[in-house]
mmCIF file with all atom_site columns, C-alpha atoms in Angstrom:
data_model
loop_
_atom_site.group_PDB
_atom_site.id
_atom_site.type_symbol
_atom_site.label_atom_id
_atom_site.label_alt_id
_atom_site.label_comp_id
_atom_site.label_asym_id
_atom_site.label_entity_id
_atom_site.label_seq_id
_atom_site.pdbx_PDB_ins_code
_atom_site.Cartn_x
_atom_site.Cartn_y
_atom_site.Cartn_z
_atom_site.occupancy
_atom_site.B_iso_or_equiv
_atom_site.pdbx_formal_charge
_atom_site.auth_seq_id
_atom_site.auth_comp_id
_atom_site.auth_asym_id
_atom_site.auth_atom_id
_atom_site.pdbx_PDB_model_num
ATOM 1   C CA . ARG A 1 1   ? 88.878  193.420 105.973 1.00 0.00 ? 30  ARG A CA 1
ATOM 2   C CA . GLU A 1 2   ? 86.080  195.218 104.215 1.00 0.00 ? 31  GLU A CA 1
ATOM 3   C CA . GLY A 1 3   ? 84.877  195.727 100.479 1.00 0.00 ? 32  GLY A CA 1
ATOM 4   C CA . LYS A 1 4   ? 85.286  193.254 98.402  1.00 0.00 ? 33  LYS A CA 1
ATOM 5   C CA . ASP A 1 5   ? 89.070  192.306 98.875  1.00 0.00 ? 34  ASP A CA 1
ATOM 6   C CA . GLY A 1 6   ? 87.704  191.209 102.578 1.00 0.00 ? 35  GLY A CA 1
ATOM 7   C CA . VAL A 1 7   ? 84.476  189.277 100.728 1.00 0.00 ? 36  VAL A CA 1
ATOM 8   C CA . ALA A 1 8   ? 87.617  187.698 98.306  1.00 0.00 ? 37  ALA A CA 1
ATOM 9   C CA . ALA A 1 9   ? 89.886  187.149 100.937 1.00 0.00 ? 38  ALA A CA 1
ATOM 10  C CA . ALA A 1 10  ? 87.047  185.136 103.206 1.00 0.00 ? 39  ALA A CA 1
ATOM 11  C CA . ALA A 1 11  ? 85.806  183.632 100.263 1.00 0.00 ? 40  ALA A CA 1
ATOM 12  C CA . SER A 1 12  ? 89.423  181.996 98.747  1.00 0.00 ? 41  SER A CA 1
ATOM 13  C CA . GLU A 1 13  ? 90.256  181.102 103.322 1.00 0.00 ? 42  GLU A CA 1
ATOM 14  C CA . LEU A 1 14  ? 87.028  179.484 102.727 1.00 0.00 ? 43  LEU A CA 1
ATOM 15  C CA . ALA A 1 15  ? 87.637  177.166 99.454  1.00 0.00 ? 44  ALA A CA 1
ATOM 16  C CA . LEU A 1 16  ? 91.363  175.806 100.814 1.00 0.00 ? 45  LEU A CA 1
ATOM 17  C CA . ALA A 1 17  ? 89.173  174.746 104.044 1.00 0.00 ? 46  ALA A CA 1
ATOM 18  C CA . VAL A 1 18  ? 86.408  173.034 101.609 1.00 0.00 ? 47  VAL A CA 1
ATOM 19  C CA . GLY A 1 19  ? 89.512  172.199 99.346  1.00 0.00 ? 48  GLY A CA 1
ATOM 20  C CA . ARG A 1 20  ? 90.855  170.509 102.517 1.00 0.00 ? 49  ARG A CA 1
ATOM 21  C CA . ALA A 1 21  ? 87.762  169.392 104.024 1.00 0.00 ? 50  ALA A CA 1
ATOM 22  C CA . GLU A 1 22  ? 87.063  167.396 100.628 1.00 0.00 ? 51  GLU A CA 1
ATOM 23  C CA . ALA A 1 23  ? 90.824  166.020 100.854 1.00 0.00 ? 52  ALA A CA 1
ATOM 24  C CA . SER A 1 24  ? 90.375  164.800 104.370 1.00 0.00 ? 53  SER A CA 1
ATOM 25  C CA . VAL A 1 25  ? 87.061  162.846 103.158 1.00 0.00 ? 54  VAL A CA 1
ATOM 26  C CA . ALA A 1 26  ? 88.736  161.625 100.210 1.00 0.00 ? 55  ALA A CA 1
ATOM 27  C CA . ALA A 1 27  ? 91.534  160.464 102.621 1.00 0.00 ? 56  ALA A CA 1
ATOM 28  C CA . LEU A 1 28  ? 88.794  159.240 105.317 1.00 0.00 ? 57  LEU A CA 1
ATOM 29  C CA . LYS A 1 29  ? 86.863  157.364 102.048 1.00 0.00 ? 58  LYS A CA 1
ATOM 30  C CA . THR A 1 30  ? 90.439  155.383 100.996 1.00 0.00 ? 59  THR A CA 1
ATOM 31  C CA . VAL A 1 31  ? 91.229  154.851 104.784 1.00 0.00 ? 60  VAL A CA 1
ATOM 32  C CA . SER A 1 32  ? 87.216  153.253 105.132 1.00 0.00 ? 61  SER A CA 1
ATOM 33  C CA . GLU A 1 33  ? 87.706  151.548 102.564 1.00 0.00 ? 62  GLU A CA 1
ATOM 34  C CA . ALA A 1 34  ? 90.763  149.515 103.067 1.00 0.00 ? 63  ALA A CA 1
ATOM 35  C CA . ALA A 1 35  ? 89.793  148.659 106.745 1.00 0.00 ? 64  ALA A CA 1
ATOM 36  C CA . GLY A 1 36  ? 86.581  147.175 105.245 1.00 0.00 ? 65  GLY A CA 1
ATOM 37  C CA . GLU A 1 37  ? 88.422  145.422 102.627 1.00 0.00 ? 66  GLU A CA 1
ATOM 38  C CA . ASP A 1 38  ? 91.221  144.462 105.891 1.00 0.00 ? 67  ASP A CA 1
ATOM 39  C CA . LEU A 1 39  ? 88.112  143.546 107.929 1.00 0.00 ? 68  LEU A CA 1
ATOM 40  C CA . GLN A 1 40  ? 86.064  141.221 104.863 1.00 0.00 ? 69  GLN A CA 1
ATOM 41  C CA . ARG A 1 41  ? 89.640  139.311 104.934 1.00 0.00 ? 70  ARG A CA 1
ATOM 42  C CA . SER A 1 42  ? 89.810  138.363 108.411 1.00 0.00 ? 71  SER A CA 1
ATOM 43  C CA . VAL A 1 43  ? 86.159  137.220 108.319 1.00 0.00 ? 72  VAL A CA 1
ATOM 44  C CA . GLU A 1 44  ? 86.888  135.175 105.193 1.00 0.00 ? 73  GLU A CA 1
ATOM 45  C CA . GLU A 1 45  ? 89.900  133.970 107.201 1.00 0.00 ? 74  GLU A CA 1
ATOM 46  C CA . ALA A 1 46  ? 88.323  133.613 110.242 1.00 0.00 ? 75  ALA A CA 1
ATOM 47  C CA . ARG A 1 47  ? 85.508  131.350 108.867 1.00 0.00 ? 76  ARG A CA 1
ATOM 48  C CA . ALA A 1 48  ? 88.047  128.937 107.031 1.00 0.00 ? 77  ALA A CA 1
ATOM 49  C CA . THR A 1 49  ? 89.878  128.682 110.338 1.00 0.00 ? 78  THR A CA 1
ATOM 50  C CA . ALA A 1 50  ? 86.494  127.542 111.753 1.00 0.00 ? 79  ALA A CA 1
ATOM 51  C CA . GLU A 1 51  ? 85.803  124.778 108.616 1.00 0.00 ? 80  GLU A CA 1
ATOM 52  C CA . ALA A 1 52  ? 88.810  123.925 109.393 1.00 0.00 ? 81  ALA A CA 1
ATOM 53  C CA . LEU A 1 53  ? 88.794  123.041 113.009 1.00 0.00 ? 82  LEU A CA 1
ATOM 54  C CA . LYS A 1 54  ? 85.609  120.903 112.358 1.00 0.00 ? 83  LYS A CA 1
ATOM 55  C CA . PHE A 1 55  ? 86.839  118.949 110.124 1.00 0.00 ? 84  PHE A CA 1
ATOM 56  C CA . LEU A 1 56  ? 89.666  117.897 112.680 1.00 0.00 ? 85  LEU A CA 1
ATOM 57  C CA . ILE A 1 57  ? 86.991  118.151 115.460 1.00 0.00 ? 86  ILE A CA 1
ATOM 58  C CA . THR A 1 58  ? 84.906  115.379 113.147 1.00 0.00 ? 87  THR A CA 1
ATOM 59  C CA . THR A 1 59  ? 88.132  113.721 112.160 1.00 0.00 ? 88  THR A CA 1
ATOM 60  C CA . ALA A 1 60  ? 89.600  113.338 115.645 1.00 0.00 ? 89  ALA A CA 1
ATOM 61  C CA . ARG A 1 61  ? 85.963  112.197 116.467 1.00 0.00 ? 90  ARG A CA 1
ATOM 62  C CA . ALA A 1 62  ? 85.608  109.429 113.873 1.00 0.00 ? 91  ALA A CA 1
ATOM 63  C CA . VAL A 1 63  ? 89.129  107.897 115.094 1.00 0.00 ? 92  VAL A CA 1
ATOM 64  C CA . GLU A 1 64  ? 88.461  107.609 118.219 1.00 0.00 ? 93  GLU A CA 1
ATOM 65  C CA . VAL A 1 65  ? 85.093  105.670 117.900 1.00 0.00 ? 94  VAL A CA 1
ATOM 66  C CA . LYS A 1 66  ? 86.725  103.093 115.075 1.00 0.00 ? 95  LYS A CA 1
ATOM 67  C CA . PRO A 1 67  ? 88.443  100.109 117.101 1.00 0.00 ? 96  PRO A CA 1
ATOM 68  C CA . ALA A 1 68  ? 91.920  99.246  116.257 1.00 0.00 ? 97  ALA A CA 1
ATOM 69  C CA . PRO A 1 69  ? 91.759  95.796  114.243 1.00 0.00 ? 98  PRO A CA 1
ATOM 70  C CA . ALA A 1 70  ? 92.309  93.070  115.346 1.00 0.00 ? 99  ALA A CA 1
ATOM 71  C CA . PRO A 1 71  ? 95.843  91.455  114.280 1.00 0.00 ? 100 PRO A CA 1
ATOM 72  C CA . GLU A 1 72  ? 94.905  88.547  112.685 1.00 0.00 ? 101 GLU A CA 1
ATOM 73  C CA . PRO A 1 73  ? 96.281  85.529  114.996 1.00 0.00 ? 102 PRO A CA 1
ATOM 74  C CA . ALA A 1 74  ? 99.630  84.235  114.546 1.00 0.00 ? 103 ALA A CA 1
ATOM 75  C CA . PRO A 1 75  ? 100.109 80.652  113.061 1.00 0.00 ? 104 PRO A CA 1
ATOM 76  C CA . SER A 1 76  ? 100.064 77.752  115.082 1.00 0.00 ? 105 SER A CA 1
ATOM 77  C CA . ARG A 1 77  ? 101.906 73.994  114.344 1.00 0.00 ? 106 ARG A CA 1
ATOM 78  C CA . GLN A 1 78  ? 99.562  71.615  114.353 1.00 0.00 ? 107 GLN A CA 1
ATOM 79  C CA . LYS A 1 79  ? 100.676 69.463  117.651 1.00 0.00 ? 108 LYS A CA 1
ATOM 80  C CA . ARG A 1 80  ? 100.990 65.591  117.048 1.00 0.00 ? 109 ARG A CA 1
ATOM 81  C CA . ASP A 1 81  ? 98.542  63.149  118.721 1.00 0.00 ? 110 ASP A CA 1
ATOM 82  C CA . LEU A 1 82  ? 100.906 61.251  120.839 1.00 0.00 ? 111 LEU A CA 1
ATOM 83  C CA . ARG A 1 83  ? 97.891  59.733  122.596 1.00 0.00 ? 112 ARG A CA 1
ATOM 84  C CA . TRP A 1 84  ? 97.617  55.682  122.474 1.00 0.00 ? 113 TRP A CA 1
ATOM 85  C CA . ASP A 1 85  ? 95.143  54.817  119.698 1.00 0.00 ? 114 ASP A CA 1
ATOM 86  C CA . GLU A 1 86  ? 92.522  52.431  121.092 1.00 0.00 ? 115 GLU A CA 1
ATOM 87  C CA . ASP A 1 87  ? 93.186  49.299  119.519 1.00 0.00 ? 116 ASP A CA 1
ATOM 88  C CA . GLU A 1 88  ? 96.938  49.494  120.651 1.00 0.00 ? 117 GLU A CA 1
ATOM 89  C CA . ASN A 1 89  ? 98.599  48.825  123.904 1.00 0.00 ? 118 ASN A CA 1
ATOM 90  C CA . GLU A 1 90  ? 101.835 48.731  125.894 1.00 0.00 ? 119 GLU A CA 1
ATOM 91  C CA . GLU A 1 91  ? 102.636 45.652  125.096 1.00 0.00 ? 120 GLU A CA 1
ATOM 92  C CA . ASP A 1 92  ? 102.522 45.352  121.621 1.00 0.00 ? 121 ASP A CA 1
ATOM 93  C CA . PHE A 1 93  ? 104.320 48.736  121.085 1.00 0.00 ? 122 PHE A CA 1
ATOM 94  C CA . ARG A 1 94  ? 107.158 47.395  123.574 1.00 0.00 ? 123 ARG A CA 1
ATOM 95  C CA . LEU A 1 95  ? 107.317 44.495  121.272 1.00 0.00 ? 124 LEU A CA 1
ATOM 96  C CA . THR A 1 96  ? 107.415 45.849  118.169 1.00 0.00 ? 125 THR A CA 1
ATOM 97  C CA . ARG A 1 97  ? 110.041 47.974  119.831 1.00 0.00 ? 126 ARG A CA 1
ATOM 98  C CA . ARG A 1 98  ? 112.309 45.054  121.046 1.00 0.00 ? 127 ARG A CA 1
ATOM 99  C CA . GLY A 1 99  ? 111.785 43.391  117.707 1.00 0.00 ? 128 GLY A CA 1
ATOM 100 C CA . ARG A 1 100 ? 113.740 46.334  115.380 1.00 0.00 ? 129 ARG A CA 1
ATOM 101 C CA . PRO A 1 101 ? 116.918 46.113  115.066 1.00 0.00 ? 130 PRO A CA 1
ATOM 102 C CA . LEU A 1 102 ? 119.134 48.161  116.839 1.00 0.00 ? 131 LEU A CA 1
ATOM 103 C CA . ALA A 1 103 ? 121.045 49.958  113.840 1.00 0.00 ? 132 ALA A CA 1
ATOM 104 C CA . GLU A 1 104 ? 117.846 50.700  112.661 1.00 0.00 ? 133 GLU A CA 1
ATOM 105 C CA . THR A 1 105 ? 116.195 52.101  115.272 1.00 0.00 ? 134 THR A CA 1
ATOM 106 C CA . TRP A 1 106 ? 118.843 54.123  117.131 1.00 0.00 ? 135 TRP A CA 1
ATOM 107 C CA . GLY A 1 107 ? 119.365 55.791  112.901 1.00 0.00 ? 136 GLY A CA 1
ATOM 108 C CA . GLY A 1 108 ? 123.070 53.259  112.827 1.00 0.00 ? 137 GLY A CA 1
ATOM 109 C CA . LEU A 1 109 ? 124.650 54.694  116.291 1.00 0.00 ? 138 LEU A CA 1
ATOM 110 C CA . ARG A 1 110 ? 126.035 51.988  118.078 1.00 0.00 ? 139 ARG A CA 1
#
């Protein structure tokens, strides 16, 4: 191509190539921004996950350190003291038992 037509054709091709390059740069910029946003979201999610794990580990350690509360003792029945008193002796006890009527001693059973 020679002359003005050749220069015009070359200029036209160059303009098309520049247009394609500008479109490629714009597309690359859009993709880069989207990838940057995705990367930022991933970093934020990783930080949130790390904080949650720290909380869980701290809670687990706190639970391990604390002993379980001791259960309250079960209520116990008071035991009767069946020992002899100092001022009693066995003969007095037997005499007292024999002195009661049979009906009173055994609840009226005969």
